[in-house]
Each structure stands twice: as C-alpha cells, then as structure tokens.
XYZ file of C-alpha atoms in Angstrom:
535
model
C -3.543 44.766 -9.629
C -0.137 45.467 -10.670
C 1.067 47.212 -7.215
C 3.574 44.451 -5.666
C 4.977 45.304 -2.099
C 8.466 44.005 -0.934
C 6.948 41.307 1.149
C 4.909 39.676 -1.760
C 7.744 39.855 -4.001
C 10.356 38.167 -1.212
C 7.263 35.887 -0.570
C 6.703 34.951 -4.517
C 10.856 34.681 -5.022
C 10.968 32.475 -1.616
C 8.448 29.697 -2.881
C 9.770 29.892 -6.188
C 13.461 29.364 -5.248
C 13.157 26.631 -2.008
C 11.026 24.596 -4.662
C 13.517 25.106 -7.487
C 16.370 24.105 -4.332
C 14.472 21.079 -3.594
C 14.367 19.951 -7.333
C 18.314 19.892 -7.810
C 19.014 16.708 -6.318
C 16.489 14.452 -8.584
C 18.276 16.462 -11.591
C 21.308 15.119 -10.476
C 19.744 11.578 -10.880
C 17.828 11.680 -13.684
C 21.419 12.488 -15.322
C 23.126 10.210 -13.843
C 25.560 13.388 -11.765
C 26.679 12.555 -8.393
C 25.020 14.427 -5.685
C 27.314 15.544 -2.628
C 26.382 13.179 0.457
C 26.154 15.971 2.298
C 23.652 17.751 1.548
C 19.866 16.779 1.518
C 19.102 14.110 -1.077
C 15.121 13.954 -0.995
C 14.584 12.753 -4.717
C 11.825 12.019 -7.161
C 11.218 8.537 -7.416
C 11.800 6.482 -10.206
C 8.518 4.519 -11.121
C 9.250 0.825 -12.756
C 9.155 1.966 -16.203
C 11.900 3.958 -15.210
C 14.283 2.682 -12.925
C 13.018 -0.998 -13.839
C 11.963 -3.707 -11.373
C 9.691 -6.498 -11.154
C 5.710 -6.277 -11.810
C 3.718 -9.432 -9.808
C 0.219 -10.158 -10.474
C -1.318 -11.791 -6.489
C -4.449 -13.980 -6.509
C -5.877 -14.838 -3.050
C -8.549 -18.140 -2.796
C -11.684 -17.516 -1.303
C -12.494 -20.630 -0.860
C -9.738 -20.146 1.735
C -11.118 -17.121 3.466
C -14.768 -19.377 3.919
C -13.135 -22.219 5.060
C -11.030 -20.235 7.742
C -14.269 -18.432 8.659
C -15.641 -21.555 9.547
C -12.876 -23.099 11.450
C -12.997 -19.758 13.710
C -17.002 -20.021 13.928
C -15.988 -23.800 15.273
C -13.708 -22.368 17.943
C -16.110 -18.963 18.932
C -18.945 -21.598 19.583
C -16.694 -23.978 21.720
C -15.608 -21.305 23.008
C -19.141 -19.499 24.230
C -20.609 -22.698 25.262
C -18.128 -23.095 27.600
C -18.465 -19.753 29.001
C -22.360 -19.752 29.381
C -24.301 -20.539 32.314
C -25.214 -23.145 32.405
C -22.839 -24.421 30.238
C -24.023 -25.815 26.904
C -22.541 -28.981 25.936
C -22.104 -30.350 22.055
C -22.325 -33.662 20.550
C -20.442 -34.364 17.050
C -19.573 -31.758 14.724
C -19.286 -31.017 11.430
C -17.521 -28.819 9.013
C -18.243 -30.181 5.694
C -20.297 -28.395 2.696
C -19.270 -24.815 3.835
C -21.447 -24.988 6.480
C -20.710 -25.585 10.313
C -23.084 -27.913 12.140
C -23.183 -29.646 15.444
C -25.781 -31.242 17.827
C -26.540 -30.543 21.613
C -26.192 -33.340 23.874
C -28.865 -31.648 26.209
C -32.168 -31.078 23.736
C -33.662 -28.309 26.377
C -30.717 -25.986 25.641
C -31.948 -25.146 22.153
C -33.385 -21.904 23.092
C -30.405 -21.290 25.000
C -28.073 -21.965 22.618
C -30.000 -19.943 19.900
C -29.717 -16.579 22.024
C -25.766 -16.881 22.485
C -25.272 -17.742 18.520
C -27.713 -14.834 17.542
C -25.199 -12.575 20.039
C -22.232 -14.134 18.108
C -22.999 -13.873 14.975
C -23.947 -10.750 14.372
C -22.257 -8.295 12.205
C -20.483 -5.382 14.060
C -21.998 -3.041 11.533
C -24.727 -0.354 11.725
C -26.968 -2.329 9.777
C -26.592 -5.169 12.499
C -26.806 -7.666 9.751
C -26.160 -11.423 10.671
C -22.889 -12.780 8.406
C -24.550 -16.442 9.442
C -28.162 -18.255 8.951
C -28.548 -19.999 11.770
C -31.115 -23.000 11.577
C -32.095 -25.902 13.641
C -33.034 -29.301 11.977
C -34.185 -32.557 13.798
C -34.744 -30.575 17.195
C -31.540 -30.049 18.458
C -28.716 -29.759 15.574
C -27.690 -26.439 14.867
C -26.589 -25.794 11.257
C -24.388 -22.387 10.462
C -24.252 -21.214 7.254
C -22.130 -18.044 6.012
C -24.281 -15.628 4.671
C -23.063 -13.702 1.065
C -23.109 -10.883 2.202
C -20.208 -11.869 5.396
C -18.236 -13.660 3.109
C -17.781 -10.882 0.696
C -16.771 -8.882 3.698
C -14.521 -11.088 4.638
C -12.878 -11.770 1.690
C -12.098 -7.612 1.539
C -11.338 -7.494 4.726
C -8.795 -9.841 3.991
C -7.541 -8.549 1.006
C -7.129 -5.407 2.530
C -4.863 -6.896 5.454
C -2.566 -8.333 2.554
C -2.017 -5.286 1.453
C -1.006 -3.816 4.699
C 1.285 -7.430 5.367
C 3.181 -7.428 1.659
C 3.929 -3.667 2.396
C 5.913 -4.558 5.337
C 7.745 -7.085 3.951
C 8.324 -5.423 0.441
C 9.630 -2.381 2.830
C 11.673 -4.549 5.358
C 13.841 -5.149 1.695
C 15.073 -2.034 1.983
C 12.819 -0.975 -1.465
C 11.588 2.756 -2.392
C 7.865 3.332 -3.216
C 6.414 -0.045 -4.068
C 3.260 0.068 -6.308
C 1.015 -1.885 -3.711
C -2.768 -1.462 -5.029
C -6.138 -3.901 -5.380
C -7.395 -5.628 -8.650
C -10.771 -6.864 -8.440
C -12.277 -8.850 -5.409
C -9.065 -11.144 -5.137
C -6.182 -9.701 -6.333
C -3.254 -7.702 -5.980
C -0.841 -5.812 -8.133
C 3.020 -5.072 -6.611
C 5.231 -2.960 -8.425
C 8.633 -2.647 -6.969
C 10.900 -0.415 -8.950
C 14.573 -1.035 -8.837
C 14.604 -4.758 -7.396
C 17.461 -6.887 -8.412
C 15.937 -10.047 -7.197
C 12.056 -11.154 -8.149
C 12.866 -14.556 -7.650
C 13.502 -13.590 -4.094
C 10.429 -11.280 -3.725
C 8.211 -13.922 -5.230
C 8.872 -15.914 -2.058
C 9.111 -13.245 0.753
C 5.735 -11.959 -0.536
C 3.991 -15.128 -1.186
C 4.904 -17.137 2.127
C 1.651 -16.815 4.247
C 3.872 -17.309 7.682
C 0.775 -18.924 9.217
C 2.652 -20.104 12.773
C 1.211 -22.326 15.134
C 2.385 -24.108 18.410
C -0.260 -27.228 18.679
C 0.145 -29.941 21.349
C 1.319 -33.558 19.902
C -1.092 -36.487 20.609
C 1.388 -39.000 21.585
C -1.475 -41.638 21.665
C -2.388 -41.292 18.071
C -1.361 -45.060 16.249
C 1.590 -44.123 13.608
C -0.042 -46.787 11.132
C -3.167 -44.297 11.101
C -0.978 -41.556 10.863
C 0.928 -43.010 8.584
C -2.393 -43.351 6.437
C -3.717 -40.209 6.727
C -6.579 -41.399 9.392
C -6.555 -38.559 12.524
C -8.217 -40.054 15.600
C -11.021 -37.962 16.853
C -10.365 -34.063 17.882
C -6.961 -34.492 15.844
C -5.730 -33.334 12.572
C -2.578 -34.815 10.343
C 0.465 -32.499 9.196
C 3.028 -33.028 7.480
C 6.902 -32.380 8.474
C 8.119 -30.127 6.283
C 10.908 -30.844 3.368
C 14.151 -31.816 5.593
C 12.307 -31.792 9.121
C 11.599 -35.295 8.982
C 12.263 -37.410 12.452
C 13.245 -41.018 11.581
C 11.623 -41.490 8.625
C 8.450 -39.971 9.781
C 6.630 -37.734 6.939
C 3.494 -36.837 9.478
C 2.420 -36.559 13.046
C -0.851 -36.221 14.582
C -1.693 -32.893 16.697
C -4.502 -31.700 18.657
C -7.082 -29.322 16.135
C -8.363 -27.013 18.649
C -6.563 -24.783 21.231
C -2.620 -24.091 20.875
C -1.207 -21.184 20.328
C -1.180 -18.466 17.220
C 1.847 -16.704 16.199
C -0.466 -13.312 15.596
C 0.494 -12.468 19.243
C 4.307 -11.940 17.547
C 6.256 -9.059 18.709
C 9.475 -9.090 17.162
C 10.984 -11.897 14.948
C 14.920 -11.855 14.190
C 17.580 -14.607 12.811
C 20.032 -15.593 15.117
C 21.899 -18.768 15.825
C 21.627 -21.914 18.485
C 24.182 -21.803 20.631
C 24.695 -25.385 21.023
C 24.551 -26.236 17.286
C 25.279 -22.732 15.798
C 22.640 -23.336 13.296
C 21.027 -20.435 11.985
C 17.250 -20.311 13.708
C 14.732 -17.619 14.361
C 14.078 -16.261 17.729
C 10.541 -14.679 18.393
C 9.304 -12.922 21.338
C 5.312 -12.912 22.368
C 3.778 -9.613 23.354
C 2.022 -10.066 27.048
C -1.036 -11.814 26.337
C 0.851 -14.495 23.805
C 3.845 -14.533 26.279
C 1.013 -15.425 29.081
C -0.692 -18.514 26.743
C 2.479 -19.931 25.766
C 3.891 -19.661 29.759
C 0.496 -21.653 30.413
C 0.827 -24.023 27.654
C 3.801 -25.329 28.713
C 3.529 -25.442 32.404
C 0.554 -27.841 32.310
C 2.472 -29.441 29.229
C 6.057 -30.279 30.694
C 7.245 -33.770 29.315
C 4.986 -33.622 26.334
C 6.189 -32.265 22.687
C 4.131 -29.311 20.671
C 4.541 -28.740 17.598
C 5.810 -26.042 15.079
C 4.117 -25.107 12.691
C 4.283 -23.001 9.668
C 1.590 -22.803 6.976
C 0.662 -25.825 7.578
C 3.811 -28.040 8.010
C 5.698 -29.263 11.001
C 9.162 -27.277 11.347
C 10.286 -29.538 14.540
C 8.092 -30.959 17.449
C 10.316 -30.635 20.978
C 9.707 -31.805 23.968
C 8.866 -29.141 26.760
C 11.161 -30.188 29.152
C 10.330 -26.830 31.504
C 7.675 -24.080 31.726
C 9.341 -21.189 29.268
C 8.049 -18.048 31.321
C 10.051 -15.430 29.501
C 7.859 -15.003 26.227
C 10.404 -15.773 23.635
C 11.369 -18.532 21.865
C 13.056 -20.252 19.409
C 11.931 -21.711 16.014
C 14.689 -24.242 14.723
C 14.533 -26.559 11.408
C 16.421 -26.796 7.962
C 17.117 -23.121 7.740
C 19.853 -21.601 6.158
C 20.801 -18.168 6.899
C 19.148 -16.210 4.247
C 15.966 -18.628 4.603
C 15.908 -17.865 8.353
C 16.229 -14.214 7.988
C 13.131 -14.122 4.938
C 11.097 -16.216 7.814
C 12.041 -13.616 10.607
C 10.695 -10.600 7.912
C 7.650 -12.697 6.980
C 6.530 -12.777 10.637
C 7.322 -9.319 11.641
C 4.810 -8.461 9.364
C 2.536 -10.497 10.239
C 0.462 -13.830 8.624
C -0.821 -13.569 5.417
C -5.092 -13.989 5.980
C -4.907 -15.797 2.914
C -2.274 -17.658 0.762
C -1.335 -15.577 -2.329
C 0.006 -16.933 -5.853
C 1.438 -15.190 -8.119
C -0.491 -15.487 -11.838
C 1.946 -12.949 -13.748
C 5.015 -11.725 -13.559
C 6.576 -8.920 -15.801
C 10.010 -7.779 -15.507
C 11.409 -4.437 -16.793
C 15.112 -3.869 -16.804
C 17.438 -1.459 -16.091
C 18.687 -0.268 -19.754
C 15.000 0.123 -20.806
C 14.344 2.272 -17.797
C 17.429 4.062 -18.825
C 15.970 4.555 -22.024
C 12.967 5.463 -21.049
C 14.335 8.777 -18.906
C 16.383 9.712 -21.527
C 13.750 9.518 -24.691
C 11.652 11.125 -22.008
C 13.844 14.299 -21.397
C 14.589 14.239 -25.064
C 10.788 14.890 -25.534
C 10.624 17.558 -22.482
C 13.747 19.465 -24.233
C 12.641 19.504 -27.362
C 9.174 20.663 -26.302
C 10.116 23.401 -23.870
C 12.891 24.357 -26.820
C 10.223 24.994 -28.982
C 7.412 26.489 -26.861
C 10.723 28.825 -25.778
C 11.423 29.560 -30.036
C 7.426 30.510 -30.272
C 7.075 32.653 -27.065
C 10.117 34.779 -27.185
C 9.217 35.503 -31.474
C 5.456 36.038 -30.405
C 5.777 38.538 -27.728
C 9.329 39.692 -27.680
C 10.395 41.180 -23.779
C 6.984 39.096 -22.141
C 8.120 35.998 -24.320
C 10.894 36.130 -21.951
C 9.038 36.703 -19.220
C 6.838 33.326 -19.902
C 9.514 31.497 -20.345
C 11.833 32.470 -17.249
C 8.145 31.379 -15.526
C 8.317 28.072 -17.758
C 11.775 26.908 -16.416
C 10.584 27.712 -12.891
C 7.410 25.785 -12.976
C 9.325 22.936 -14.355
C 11.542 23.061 -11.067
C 8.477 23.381 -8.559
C 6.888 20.161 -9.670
C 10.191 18.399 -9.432
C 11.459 19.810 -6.083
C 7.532 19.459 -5.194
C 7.225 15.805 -5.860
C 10.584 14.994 -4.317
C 8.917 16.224 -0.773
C 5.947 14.412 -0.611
C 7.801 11.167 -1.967
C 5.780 10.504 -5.567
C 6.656 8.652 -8.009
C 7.308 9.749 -11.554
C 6.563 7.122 -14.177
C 6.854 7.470 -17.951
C 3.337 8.797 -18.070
C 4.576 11.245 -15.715
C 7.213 12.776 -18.072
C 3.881 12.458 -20.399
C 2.322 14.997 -17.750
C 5.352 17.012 -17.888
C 5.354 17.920 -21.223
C 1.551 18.352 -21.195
C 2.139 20.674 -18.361
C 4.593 22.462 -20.542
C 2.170 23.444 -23.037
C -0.330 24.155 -20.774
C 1.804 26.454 -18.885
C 2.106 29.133 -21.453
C -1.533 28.571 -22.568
C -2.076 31.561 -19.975
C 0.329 33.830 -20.770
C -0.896 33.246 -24.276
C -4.523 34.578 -23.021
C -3.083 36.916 -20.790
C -0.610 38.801 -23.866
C -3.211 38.258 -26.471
C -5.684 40.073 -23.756
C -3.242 42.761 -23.943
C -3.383 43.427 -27.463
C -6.916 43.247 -28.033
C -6.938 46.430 -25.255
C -3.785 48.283 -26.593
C -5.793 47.966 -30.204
C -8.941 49.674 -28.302
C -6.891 52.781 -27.711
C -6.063 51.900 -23.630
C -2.822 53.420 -21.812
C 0.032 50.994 -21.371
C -0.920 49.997 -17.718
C -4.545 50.148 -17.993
C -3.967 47.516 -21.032
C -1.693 45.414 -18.727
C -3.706 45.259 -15.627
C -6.664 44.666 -17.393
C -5.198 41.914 -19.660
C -4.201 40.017 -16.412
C -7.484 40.260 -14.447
C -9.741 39.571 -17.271
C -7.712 37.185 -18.686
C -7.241 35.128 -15.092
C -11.187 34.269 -14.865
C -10.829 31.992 -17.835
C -7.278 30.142 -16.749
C -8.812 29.446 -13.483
C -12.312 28.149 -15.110
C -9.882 25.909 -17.203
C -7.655 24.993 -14.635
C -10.195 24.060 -12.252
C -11.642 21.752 -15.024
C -8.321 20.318 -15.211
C -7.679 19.794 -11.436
C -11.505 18.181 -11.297
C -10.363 16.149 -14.183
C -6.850 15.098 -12.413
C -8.437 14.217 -9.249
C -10.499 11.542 -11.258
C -7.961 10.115 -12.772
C -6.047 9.376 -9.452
C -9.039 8.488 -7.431
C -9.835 5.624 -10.107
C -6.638 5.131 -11.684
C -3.833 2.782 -10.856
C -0.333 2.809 -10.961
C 0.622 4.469 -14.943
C -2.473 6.704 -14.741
C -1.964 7.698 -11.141
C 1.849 9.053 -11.994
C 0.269 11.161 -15.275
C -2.310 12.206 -12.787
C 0.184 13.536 -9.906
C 1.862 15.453 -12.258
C -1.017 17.046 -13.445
C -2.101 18.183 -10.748
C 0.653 19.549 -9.071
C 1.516 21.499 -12.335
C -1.831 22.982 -12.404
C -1.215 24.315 -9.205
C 2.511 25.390 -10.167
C 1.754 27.161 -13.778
C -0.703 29.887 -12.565
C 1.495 30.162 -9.255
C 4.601 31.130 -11.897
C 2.551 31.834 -15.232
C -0.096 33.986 -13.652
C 1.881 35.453 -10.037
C 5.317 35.818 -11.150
C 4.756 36.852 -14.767
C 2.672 39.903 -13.170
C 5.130 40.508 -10.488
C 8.232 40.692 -13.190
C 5.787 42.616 -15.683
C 5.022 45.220 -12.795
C 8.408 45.843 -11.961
C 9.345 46.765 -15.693
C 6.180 48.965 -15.814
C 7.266 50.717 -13.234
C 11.063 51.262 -13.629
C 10.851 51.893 -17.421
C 7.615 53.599 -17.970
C 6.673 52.856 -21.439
C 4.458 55.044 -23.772
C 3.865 51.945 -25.605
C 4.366 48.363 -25.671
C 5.768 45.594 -28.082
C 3.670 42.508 -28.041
C-alpha cells in the first residue's frame, strides 16, 4: 500500500501539474490579470451570471408546424399522382379544418389511389405507425387527417432543428458557450453570456429566413389582387416594407412548385455592381443549382419572385437561363441588415417562426460582482478548512491541504479543456467540493488514530488507515457522482454548472486527497522513520 515506485510518483506529479498548468490562464481572468498572447489561453467560461449577457425565453406555434405538414402532404400527393401509373388525376382540393382533402376526377382509381397514400403516409418508424387517417367519403374524395401521434412528432422534430439553426447563428456572432436547451413541447431557452447587443440577437435569432423563388402570374387582375382575391392555383403576398413597385403592396404568385432556399450552400453580403447597394449573394448546392437552372430556362421573359418569410423582397424578370447556381437577393437592405440575412440563411430556415415571450438581461458589474463575492466565499472557506486541518493533524494537516490547493487547480485547468461553463452555482460546487475534499483525509487521519490507540506500529497504522478508510470515500463518492449525473441529465442551465463541478471534483479530490496524500505520506515514512506519530 504505501510502496510508491518512481514511475507512479512522476505519473501522480505529471497529472497533477499539466492540470494545475492548464488552470493558470482562467486565474488570470477571473482576476482581471492579463494573460501573455502567447501562450495557450484555453479558459473557463464565464456562465451569464457571471460575465452577464442576455437570457431569451423562444415559443414556437404549432399550429404552424400542422399547417406546414399539410401544405407538404398537398405537394407529396401531387406529387405521387403524377408519378404513378397510370397516373391519378385530382379534382378540387382542400386545405381547410386541419385536414387535407381532395376528389378524383376518375372514380375507378380509388383503390389505386388508396395503396400509394397508405405507402406515403406511413411513419418511417419501427412501429410503422401511420402519422395520417386516411378516409374516403362520397366514393371518391379522399380526406387526410394528421394523426396525434405525427403531429407531436413533428412538432419535436421541429423544435429540435431550431435548436440546431439558433446555434449557428448565435455562433456565427462570434459568442462563447451559448446556453441553447428545450422547455417544454414548444419552447426554447438561449443564454448567451457576454453579448453587448440583445436587441440585435432578438432579431438574428427570431427571423425564420423562410426563402422562396415562386413564378409571378402575370395574368392575375391587380383589382383582385389588390383585394386580397388569388385566382385559382395562386396565393397573395405581400411586398415587403420598402420593396414596393409603383404603389403596389401585393402580387399574385403561383402556390405550388418554385424553388426552396433549403438547397442553400453558402450565403454572404456583398454589393451590386451596378448600383453598389449592399445585397446578398447565395449559391445552390447541385441539386438546387439544377432546379433553379431549369426554372429559368423554361421561364425566360417572365418575373419570379423573392421571397422571404412570407414577403416579396423584389420580383425580376428572368431575362436569361442563370446556369451557374448562384444568385443574387437585392431589396431595401442596408449593410448590417444584409449581412444578419446572409447569417440567417447559412444556417438554415427556421421550421417554425419563434417569438420571444421573456427576456432577462444581466449586466456586466453584477457579473463582476458575482466572481468576486464568489471567490470571497471560496477564500474564506479554503482559509478556514486550511486553519482546522493544519491545528487538527499538524505535519498531515499540511499534507491535506497542499492536496486541497491542487484539487482546486485540476477542476479549473480541467474545465478549461473540455470548454464548460462555470456559473455562480458552479463557484457553489466549488466550495462544496472544498469541504468535501478533506472529508477523506478526515476519515483517513481519524482511521489512523483509532489504530495507533490499538497499540499498531507507525506504518501498519498508516497503511491500514488508508485502505480501510478508502472503501467508505469511494461508497460516498460514488453516491455523489450517481447523484451529479442526475442533476445534469435533468437539469438545465444553473443546475447543470453546480452539477459539472461536482462531478469533476469528485473525480479530482480522491485523485489528490486519497493518491497524492499517500504518495507524500509514504515518502516521509520512509525518509524519516518515525517511532511514533503526531496526529
């Protein structure tokens, strides 16, 4: 037990040391030090109780998710009609009443037409669960109906792809750990230590940078446009604020087919080069680059229009094929507008529109604060834990604390590599950890005595204190860890920072309270050679 070959020690001092390395440059932050450029600057990072920033509350609609599910049932159905052989042709068709419903122009194609919706609306799951009731009323009108179950699906599913798009464009800011997690069915809480700007987050993040290109119906009457009345197959948008061509608020645009700006590959400001007006240029990846090549070469002389969540940025004329997949996006844009347009479709559409219910700002002097009532509390603790160990047990008081300094160091340089984020709960951990630390050297010393009082030699008293003392810190300490894990698997954001900490100091205080204390302890054991021991 207490033999300690050269390797182990070099191995024990190694870990110990790189870790305490890796901890210096968030020590240089948390006191506000500069930190030479050169050198390696991972750091801890600051969570928004800390460093400050801007806390956003997200709510999606789902009325919005069922009513896109439903336009995109519309288009799968045109869509497999047309491909099936013999091809199934539909009458009128309707959308209303969350429910999809058409009616066969050819009665003896029910059956027909059953079989391909059954095939199409079927869940890609194990359970091979249909996310639509499919019925037939008066013989030959089909009526489509989203199940529960598929539109709970679909409403995580989108959620879940919000997530993913607000990351990108909270990280395209140039921003350090953003608190990105789910509330609920339908919302979404951001964190985003350190921004100077909300205001400006608030409308990166809740832009849904929906693009379309639809073709223009040129034969649609402006008086019924003008009223709101689309003529069959069409649908009425709006110009948006500033786009409007003389005097025109609307225009009328085919509903179906057009092109989606999912197929995006890159999005960046630039400038026209006739006008020098600031506009966004966007490039398709092959398959978008092949619709929109297609589009307009069986289009030339017509206008499409823009589109972006659902208003009309221009409508231009296609006055030649454009082969090369890119393409420009032009309207009232000002620089910084253009270049929060470019981010928002880089990342990608939102599935759903987001608004934001709550908004909480923290600044930067309460952060401030915060860090230093926070080390206040660690020095004040570790000052007194120090007092208690080194009067308690004299030569091994020292020894637990030299361990208690180190520990400290590990979780630091520790959480700087893996990039968490310490909150003010987190310092809460740190002091906890603090305490806990020495609650096994405490065991271990008291272990000691008891044996010393039973009449055992010095190192029998010593070995024995550390191996009989070790089975109860690791039954406690894997308590702990079980209980840490909990806390981050169902915690969020505050209770997931105390939780890190936790756990990485469980790990850390019987590495330097259990390993090293032994090591240092064996060492002195055998250089000195003490016929007894004060402790």
């Amino acid at each position: 037990m207490l033999d300690f070959p050269v390797w182990k020690k070099v191995w024990f001092w190694g870990v110990a040391l790189i870790c305490a390395a890796l901890a210096l440059p968030s020590l240089f932050s948390l006191a506000n030090a500069p930190w030479p450029s050169a050198l390696p600057n991972a750091q801890v990072n600051l969570g928004l109780d800390l460093a400050g920033g801007s806390h956003i509350l997200l709510e999606a609609e789902k009325g919005q998710v069922a009513q896109q599910r439903i336009e995109n049932m519309e288009e799968s159905v045109r869509a497999r009609f047309r491909a099936a052989s013999p091809r199934i042709a539909i009458g009128d068709i309707s959308r209303t009443n969350g429910r999809l419903s058409f009616m066969l122009k050819d009665a003896s194609q029910v059956d027909a037409a059953r079989d391909e919706l059954v095939n199409l609306t079927t869940g890609a799951g194990l359970t091979g669960q249909r996310d639509w009731d499919i019925r037939v009323e008066d013989g030959n009108r089909f009526i489509l109906t989203p199940t529960q179950e598929g539109l709970d699906q679909a409403v995580s599913d989108a959620m879940d792809s919000a997530i993913e798009v607000v990351r990108k464009r909270i990280d395209a800011l140039g921003t350090r750990e953003p608190t990105i997690i789910r509330q609920g069915d339908a919302r979404i809480v951001v964190q985003v230590p350190g921004l100077d700007d909300p205001d400006a987050l608030k409308q990166l993040i809740g832009q849904t940078a929906k693009l379309e290109f639809k073709m223009v119906d040129e034969n649609a009457a402006s008086n019924d446009v003008a009223n709101g009345i689309a003529p069959p197959g069409d649908e009425i948008v709006p110009y948006a604020e500033g786009s409007e061509v003389g005097g025109v608020s609307a225009i009328a645009v085919k509903r179906l087919g057009g092109i989606k700006g999912d197929q995006l590959t890159n999005a960046q400001q630039s400038f026209e080069q006739q006008t020098n007006r600031p506009v966004v240029s966007i490039t398709f990846n092959q398959q978008g680059g092949a619709k929109f090549a297609e589009l307009t070469q069986q289009n030339v002389g017509k206008r499409f229009a823009i589109i972006l969540d659902g208003k009309v940025l221009s409508a231009p004329s296609i006055n030649e094929p454009i082969l090369g997949g890119s393409a420009q996006i032009s309207g009232s844009f000002s620089v910084e507008s253009a270049t929060q347009l470019a981010i928002a479709l880089r990342s990608g559409a939102l599935p759903v529109d987001l608004t934001v219910v709550e908004e909480r700002t923290v600044g930067p002097d309460l952060g401030a604060d915060s860090i230093k009532k926070g080390l206040i509390a660690m020095g004040v603790g570790s000052l007194l834990v120090i007092v208690l160990m080194i009067g308690s047990y004299g030569r091994f008081g020292i020894y637990a604390t030299a361990a208690l300094i180190i520990n400290v160091l590990m979780i630091l340089g520790i959480m700087a590599q893996i990039g968490t984020t310490l909150t003010l709960p987190g310092i809460a951990g740190f002091v906890l950890t603090i305490g806990a630390a020495v609650d096994a050297n405490v065991l271990i010393y008291e272990r000691i005595r008891e044996e010393r009082k039973r009449g055992r030699r010095v190192f029998t008293s010593v070995e024995n204190g550390y191996k009989e003392a070790s089975r109860a810190i690791y039954d406690a300490n894997i308590t702990n860890f079980i209980a840490g894990v909990l806390l981050f698997a169902f915690g969020s954001g505050p209770v997931r920072g105390f939780a890190v900490v936790l756990i990485i100091g469980l790990f850390t205080s019987v590495f330097t309270g259990v390993a090293m204390t032994r090591m240092w302890v064996a060492g002195w054991l055998r250089a000195k050679r003490p016929a007894d021991l004060t402790i």
